[in-house]
Amino acid sequence: MAEKDYYRTLGVSRNATGDEIKSAFRRLALKYHPDRNPGNSEAEANFKEINEAYEVLSNDEKRKIYDAYGEEGLKGGFGGSGFGGGGFEGFSDLNDVFGDVFESFFGSGSTRTSRKNERRGEDLKFDIDITLEDAFNGKKLDFEYERMDRCDVCHGEGASSASKIKKCDYCNGRGRVQYSQGFFAFTQTCPKCHGEGKIITEPCRSCGGSGVVTKKNKVSVKIPAGVDNGSVLRIKDEGDVNKNGDAGDLYLEVHIKHHNHFERNKYDLLYDVKINIADAVLGCEVDVPLIEGGKTKIKIPRGVQYGKTLRLNEKGMPLPNSRKRGDVLINIKIETPTHLNDEQRELFIKLKESFDKDKLKDDSEKKDDGGFFKKIFN
Ligand SMILES: [Zn+2]
Ligand SMILES: [Zn+2]
């Protein structure tokens, strides 16, 4: 086994002062601490190495022996237990260093992360259904729902009375405990009080000790005109409230109900108009309903083809923060009649005969155009 160079491990010179060693150790300990490198065995090994180096170099006695005799000298001098066997006198020193290093860096840092979700209540999301008319006009509505809210009986404390709250004896009310395992020092959430720093000896009967209960809540919501299907409204602080009184947000996803006349395409409204074959041939006028109510007449030109789209400008949905509106797109559907009375049948037969005559005439004209001979002789 190669001789360990504790100075190199800590990146300091052989005549480094105690302060230099300490600060080198802090820097490396922060870098390789297992809390910062979960599951990283290389970091763990490095962490162990620097601990071992610091153990020796921070202790004047051990440092002297190490300088004179190297690692072997230490083994001899300390009963041959080696490192990792425990029983180090310098353990309290190590804790001192970890005490302030990890208190300020890891301690508060990990608390922040672990309490992140508790800082405010959960966000809530609900769906609301509105009509297309509501989406057109905008709508104010009262939305009622249930959410978690702070318990009124214990004011979020979770105890049946103030005297039933005791300081946690395991962590002495700090919510965190520090422990050492071999060379490693860890700070973790107190397993007894789960970071609360206090123990409830008799829970509140109303909330069972959780500090929160389910309550009905009502919010007034203003849905903006022109709102699109699937839009999400955020209402701040109307989500779940945690026991500290901090609320998450409420999200409402707007769903627009199916409309009898219109289909929506962003800000345009699509409307199908069905006309009969005679109206398609001769042209006609039809009523088109309007989303704001009422209707308007539009002219369908004669000879209109199936699937033709006519546009009714600015009669669609309002654009947000604008006076403009989308259009109504009128899609022409021509219906082939399936039930005819005798008179209509007679007329269609006559119509067909007339079309057939036209077709014959057309065909004979085509034959007489000399196309065949032109092709041969040109
Ligand atoms: Zn309560
Ligand atoms: Zn505790």
mmCIF file of C-alpha atoms in Angstrom, residues 45-264:
data_model
loop_
_atom_site.group_PDB
_atom_site.id
_atom_site.type_symbol
_atom_site.label_atom_id
_atom_site.label_comp_id
_atom_site.label_asym_id
_atom_site.label_seq_id
_atom_site.Cartn_x
_atom_site.Cartn_y
_atom_site.Cartn_z
ATOM 1 C CA ALA A 45 -13.827 7.668 -0.499
ATOM 2 C CA ASN A 46 -12.394 11.153 -0.984
ATOM 3 C CA PHE A 47 -14.361 12.369 1.981
ATOM 4 C CA LYS A 48 -12.920 9.614 4.115
ATOM 5 C CA GLU A 49 -9.421 10.433 2.911
ATOM 6 C CA ILE A 50 -9.617 14.098 3.755
ATOM 7 C CA ASN A 51 -11.110 13.278 7.140
ATOM 8 C CA GLU A 52 -8.245 10.962 7.823
ATOM 9 C CA ALA A 53 -5.724 13.589 6.724
ATOM 10 C CA TYR A 54 -7.385 16.278 8.778
ATOM 11 C CA GLU A 55 -7.561 14.049 11.831
ATOM 12 C CA VAL A 56 -3.818 13.787 11.780
ATOM 13 C CA LEU A 57 -2.720 17.207 10.589
ATOM 14 C CA SER A 58 -5.067 19.131 12.875
ATOM 15 C CA ASN A 59 -3.641 17.401 15.894
ATOM 16 C CA ASP A 60 -0.176 18.691 16.807
ATOM 17 C CA GLU A 61 0.902 15.444 18.440
ATOM 18 C CA LYS A 62 -0.150 13.266 15.536
ATOM 19 C CA ARG A 63 1.213 15.703 13.001
ATOM 20 C CA LYS A 64 4.637 15.561 14.685
ATOM 21 C CA ILE A 65 4.648 11.761 14.619
ATOM 22 C CA TYR A 66 3.456 11.731 11.029
ATOM 23 C CA ASP A 67 6.115 14.236 9.957
ATOM 24 C CA ALA A 68 8.809 12.160 11.640
ATOM 25 C CA TYR A 69 7.707 8.583 10.942
ATOM 26 C CA GLY A 70 4.957 8.724 8.373
ATOM 27 C CA GLU A 71 1.726 6.753 8.498
ATOM 28 C CA GLU A 72 3.430 3.725 10.034
ATOM 29 C CA GLY A 73 4.600 5.785 12.956
ATOM 30 C CA LEU A 74 1.024 6.758 13.718
ATOM 31 C CA LYS A 75 -0.143 3.172 13.649
ATOM 32 C CA GLY A 76 2.513 2.213 16.106
ATOM 33 C CA GLY A 77 2.004 5.219 18.280
ATOM 34 C CA PHE A 78 -1.760 4.772 18.508
ATOM 35 C CA GLY A 79 -1.906 1.123 19.364
ATOM 36 C CA GLY A 80 -2.042 -0.080 15.794
ATOM 37 C CA SER A 81 -5.769 0.371 15.518
ATOM 38 C CA GLY A 82 -5.396 2.249 12.246
ATOM 39 C CA PHE A 83 -7.884 4.691 10.968
ATOM 40 C CA GLY A 84 -11.462 3.722 10.549
ATOM 41 C CA GLY A 85 -11.260 1.705 13.732
ATOM 42 C CA GLY A 86 -12.674 4.614 15.663
ATOM 43 C CA GLY A 87 -11.566 5.705 19.100
ATOM 44 C CA PHE A 88 -10.005 8.966 18.020
ATOM 45 C CA GLU A 89 -9.276 11.494 20.632
ATOM 46 C CA GLY A 90 -9.695 14.279 18.146
ATOM 47 C CA PHE A 91 -13.294 13.434 17.509
ATOM 48 C CA SER A 92 -14.708 16.405 19.322
ATOM 49 C CA ASP A 93 -12.501 18.703 17.264
ATOM 50 C CA LEU A 94 -13.878 17.135 14.128
ATOM 51 C CA ASN A 95 -17.389 17.742 15.338
ATOM 52 C CA ASP A 96 -16.555 21.351 16.022
ATOM 53 C CA VAL A 97 -15.488 21.847 12.453
ATOM 54 C CA PHE A 98 -18.488 20.020 11.094
ATOM 55 C CA GLY A 99 -20.633 21.839 13.553
ATOM 56 C CA ASP A 100 -20.100 25.214 12.012
ATOM 57 C CA VAL A 101 -19.421 24.085 8.452
ATOM 58 C CA PHE A 102 -22.467 21.934 8.025
ATOM 59 C CA GLU A 103 -24.699 23.989 10.183
ATOM 60 C CA SER A 104 -24.274 26.910 7.862
ATOM 61 C CA PHE A 105 -24.111 25.074 4.572
ATOM 62 C CA PHE A 106 -25.775 21.715 4.617
ATOM 63 C CA GLY A 107 -27.937 22.127 7.640
ATOM 64 C CA SER A 108 -29.928 25.073 6.498
ATOM 65 C CA GLY A 109 -29.692 24.027 2.876
ATOM 66 C CA SER A 110 -31.250 20.637 3.330
ATOM 67 C CA THR A 111 -33.871 22.048 5.662
ATOM 68 C CA ARG A 112 -34.846 24.459 2.972
ATOM 69 C CA THR A 113 -35.290 21.633 0.489
ATOM 70 C CA SER A 114 -37.079 19.308 2.826
ATOM 71 C CA ARG A 115 -39.467 22.003 3.939
ATOM 72 C CA LYS A 116 -39.993 23.366 0.466
ATOM 73 C CA ASN A 117 -43.322 21.642 0.054
ATOM 74 C CA GLU A 118 -44.463 22.670 3.467
ATOM 75 C CA ARG A 119 -43.751 26.316 2.911
ATOM 76 C CA ARG A 120 -47.131 26.726 1.307
ATOM 77 C CA GLY A 121 -50.165 24.554 0.866
ATOM 78 C CA GLU A 122 -50.674 22.472 -2.256
ATOM 79 C CA ASP A 123 -51.785 24.013 -5.498
ATOM 80 C CA LEU A 124 -55.246 22.890 -6.522
ATOM 81 C CA LYS A 125 -56.655 22.438 -9.987
ATOM 82 C CA PHE A 126 -60.238 22.143 -11.081
ATOM 83 C CA ASP A 127 -62.045 22.104 -14.396
ATOM 84 C CA ILE A 128 -64.858 24.498 -15.130
ATOM 85 C CA ASP A 129 -67.323 24.209 -17.980
ATOM 86 C CA ILE A 130 -68.731 27.300 -19.607
ATOM 87 C CA THR A 131 -70.844 27.908 -22.688
ATOM 88 C CA LEU A 132 -69.488 29.415 -25.862
ATOM 89 C CA GLU A 133 -71.685 32.436 -25.167
ATOM 90 C CA ASP A 134 -69.958 32.834 -21.769
ATOM 91 C CA ALA A 135 -66.597 32.605 -23.492
ATOM 92 C CA PHE A 136 -67.749 35.261 -25.950
ATOM 93 C CA ASN A 137 -69.059 37.691 -23.342
ATOM 94 C CA GLY A 138 -66.671 36.893 -20.517
ATOM 95 C CA LYS A 139 -68.202 35.772 -17.273
ATOM 96 C CA LYS A 140 -68.034 36.437 -13.579
ATOM 97 C CA LEU A 141 -68.772 33.397 -11.516
ATOM 98 C CA ASP A 142 -68.538 32.171 -7.973
ATOM 99 C CA PHE A 143 -66.593 28.966 -7.781
ATOM 100 C CA GLU A 144 -67.127 26.789 -4.722
ATOM 101 C CA TYR A 145 -64.802 23.996 -3.760
ATOM 102 C CA GLU A 146 -63.180 22.263 -0.815
ATOM 103 C CA ARG A 147 -59.636 22.865 0.267
ATOM 104 C CA MET A 148 -57.406 22.198 3.240
ATOM 105 C CA ASP A 149 -57.328 25.113 5.619
ATOM 106 C CA ARG A 150 -55.793 25.873 8.957
ATOM 107 C CA CYS A 151 -57.652 24.329 11.870
ATOM 108 C CA ASP A 152 -59.560 27.022 13.777
ATOM 109 C CA VAL A 153 -59.524 25.077 17.014
ATOM 110 C CA CYS A 154 -55.750 24.711 17.417
ATOM 111 C CA HIS A 155 -54.727 27.462 14.963
ATOM 112 C CA GLY A 156 -52.545 24.990 13.124
ATOM 113 C CA GLU A 157 -50.629 23.908 16.226
ATOM 114 C CA GLY A 158 -52.166 20.433 16.168
ATOM 115 C CA ALA A 159 -52.428 20.151 19.944
ATOM 116 C CA SER A 160 -55.565 20.093 22.077
ATOM 117 C CA SER A 161 -54.098 22.958 24.106
ATOM 118 C CA ALA A 162 -50.856 24.879 24.398
ATOM 119 C CA SER A 163 -49.822 22.813 27.421
ATOM 120 C CA LYS A 164 -49.916 19.688 25.283
ATOM 121 C CA ILE A 165 -46.973 20.844 23.210
ATOM 122 C CA LYS A 166 -43.567 19.807 24.522
ATOM 123 C CA LYS A 167 -40.161 20.618 23.232
ATOM 124 C CA CYS A 168 -38.699 17.590 21.439
ATOM 125 C CA ASP A 169 -36.179 16.020 23.790
ATOM 126 C CA TYR A 170 -34.418 14.132 21.023
ATOM 127 C CA CYS A 171 -33.239 17.216 19.135
ATOM 128 C CA ASN A 172 -33.722 19.657 21.981
ATOM 129 C CA GLY A 173 -36.227 21.589 19.892
ATOM 130 C CA ARG A 174 -33.892 22.198 16.967
ATOM 131 C CA GLY A 175 -35.706 19.901 14.552
ATOM 132 C CA ARG A 176 -32.402 18.541 13.333
ATOM 133 C CA VAL A 177 -29.906 16.167 14.779
ATOM 134 C CA GLN A 178 -26.252 15.804 14.095
ATOM 135 C CA TYR A 179 -24.613 12.450 14.376
ATOM 136 C CA SER A 180 -21.281 10.949 13.604
ATOM 137 C CA GLN A 181 -20.484 7.629 12.103
ATOM 138 C CA GLY A 182 -16.803 6.821 11.979
ATOM 139 C CA PHE A 183 -15.314 9.872 10.352
ATOM 140 C CA PHE A 184 -18.609 11.040 8.954
ATOM 141 C CA ALA A 185 -20.762 13.685 10.480
ATOM 142 C CA PHE A 186 -24.299 14.148 9.283
ATOM 143 C CA THR A 187 -27.077 16.526 9.974
ATOM 144 C CA GLN A 188 -30.554 15.201 9.429
ATOM 145 C CA THR A 189 -34.161 15.937 10.229
ATOM 146 C CA CYS A 190 -35.007 14.777 13.723
ATOM 147 C CA PRO A 191 -36.636 11.345 13.435
ATOM 148 C CA LYS A 192 -38.704 11.872 16.551
ATOM 149 C CA CYS A 193 -40.369 15.209 15.797
ATOM 150 C CA HIS A 194 -39.850 15.134 12.003
ATOM 151 C CA GLY A 195 -38.201 18.507 12.077
ATOM 152 C CA GLU A 196 -40.925 20.225 14.087
ATOM 153 C CA GLY A 197 -38.795 20.604 17.183
ATOM 154 C CA LYS A 198 -41.828 19.830 19.314
ATOM 155 C CA ILE A 199 -43.926 16.881 20.327
ATOM 156 C CA ILE A 200 -47.680 16.994 20.710
ATOM 157 C CA THR A 201 -48.754 14.955 23.690
ATOM 158 C CA GLU A 202 -52.474 15.285 23.030
ATOM 159 C CA PRO A 203 -53.578 16.041 19.473
ATOM 160 C CA CYS A 204 -56.288 18.498 18.599
ATOM 161 C CA ARG A 205 -59.595 16.671 18.274
ATOM 162 C CA SER A 206 -60.752 18.768 15.392
ATOM 163 C CA CYS A 207 -57.837 18.125 13.024
ATOM 164 C CA GLY A 208 -56.338 15.014 14.621
ATOM 165 C CA GLY A 209 -53.046 16.849 15.098
ATOM 166 C CA SER A 210 -52.420 17.723 11.464
ATOM 167 C CA GLY A 211 -53.248 21.386 12.019
ATOM 168 C CA VAL A 212 -55.422 21.458 8.911
ATOM 169 C CA VAL A 213 -58.997 20.540 8.121
ATOM 170 C CA THR A 214 -61.119 20.416 4.971
ATOM 171 C CA LYS A 215 -63.120 23.564 4.485
ATOM 172 C CA LYS A 216 -65.458 24.921 1.845
ATOM 173 C CA ASN A 217 -64.141 27.892 -0.020
ATOM 174 C CA LYS A 218 -65.636 30.222 -2.582
ATOM 175 C CA VAL A 219 -63.834 32.485 -4.999
ATOM 176 C CA SER A 220 -65.181 35.038 -7.425
ATOM 177 C CA VAL A 221 -63.654 34.419 -10.802
ATOM 178 C CA LYS A 222 -63.690 36.676 -13.802
ATOM 179 C CA ILE A 223 -63.362 34.744 -17.012
ATOM 180 C CA PRO A 224 -62.105 37.067 -19.723
ATOM 181 C CA ALA A 225 -64.024 37.496 -22.949
ATOM 182 C CA GLY A 226 -62.544 35.415 -25.741
ATOM 183 C CA VAL A 227 -61.135 32.764 -23.401
ATOM 184 C CA ASP A 228 -60.069 29.683 -25.318
ATOM 185 C CA ASN A 229 -60.835 26.077 -24.560
ATOM 186 C CA GLY A 230 -58.166 24.687 -22.240
ATOM 187 C CA SER A 231 -57.073 28.081 -20.891
ATOM 188 C CA VAL A 232 -55.958 27.936 -17.287
ATOM 189 C CA LEU A 233 -56.752 30.715 -14.839
ATOM 190 C CA ARG A 234 -54.522 31.082 -11.806
ATOM 191 C CA ILE A 235 -56.052 32.456 -8.641
ATOM 192 C CA LYS A 236 -53.308 33.218 -6.203
ATOM 193 C CA ASP A 237 -53.442 31.922 -2.628
ATOM 194 C CA GLU A 238 -56.733 30.075 -3.055
ATOM 195 C CA GLY A 239 -55.212 26.589 -3.050
ATOM 196 C CA ASP A 240 -54.708 24.461 0.059
ATOM 197 C CA VAL A 241 -53.597 26.315 3.179
ATOM 198 C CA ASN A 242 -50.992 24.605 5.330
ATOM 199 C CA LYS A 243 -50.895 24.676 9.108
ATOM 200 C CA ASN A 244 -48.716 27.771 9.042
ATOM 201 C CA GLY A 245 -51.385 29.607 7.106
ATOM 202 C CA ASP A 246 -49.505 29.732 3.799
ATOM 203 C CA ALA A 247 -51.644 28.960 0.789
ATOM 204 C CA GLY A 248 -50.925 27.390 -2.557
ATOM 205 C CA ASP A 249 -52.644 28.642 -5.693
ATOM 206 C CA LEU A 250 -55.860 27.635 -7.352
ATOM 207 C CA TYR A 251 -55.877 26.784 -11.043
ATOM 208 C CA LEU A 252 -59.060 26.597 -13.072
ATOM 209 C CA GLU A 253 -58.969 25.018 -16.487
ATOM 210 C CA VAL A 254 -61.711 26.359 -18.717
ATOM 211 C CA HIS A 255 -63.640 23.942 -20.877
ATOM 212 C CA ILE A 256 -66.101 25.256 -23.398
ATOM 213 C CA LYS A 257 -69.206 23.171 -23.847
ATOM 214 C CA HIS A 258 -70.336 21.888 -27.204
ATOM 215 C CA HIS A 259 -72.410 24.470 -29.057
ATOM 216 C CA ASN A 260 -75.423 23.653 -31.187
ATOM 217 C CA HIS A 261 -74.435 25.883 -34.080
ATOM 218 C CA PHE A 262 -70.802 26.765 -33.922
ATOM 219 C CA GLU A 263 -67.538 25.009 -33.777
ATOM 220 C CA ARG A 264 -64.611 27.096 -32.699
#
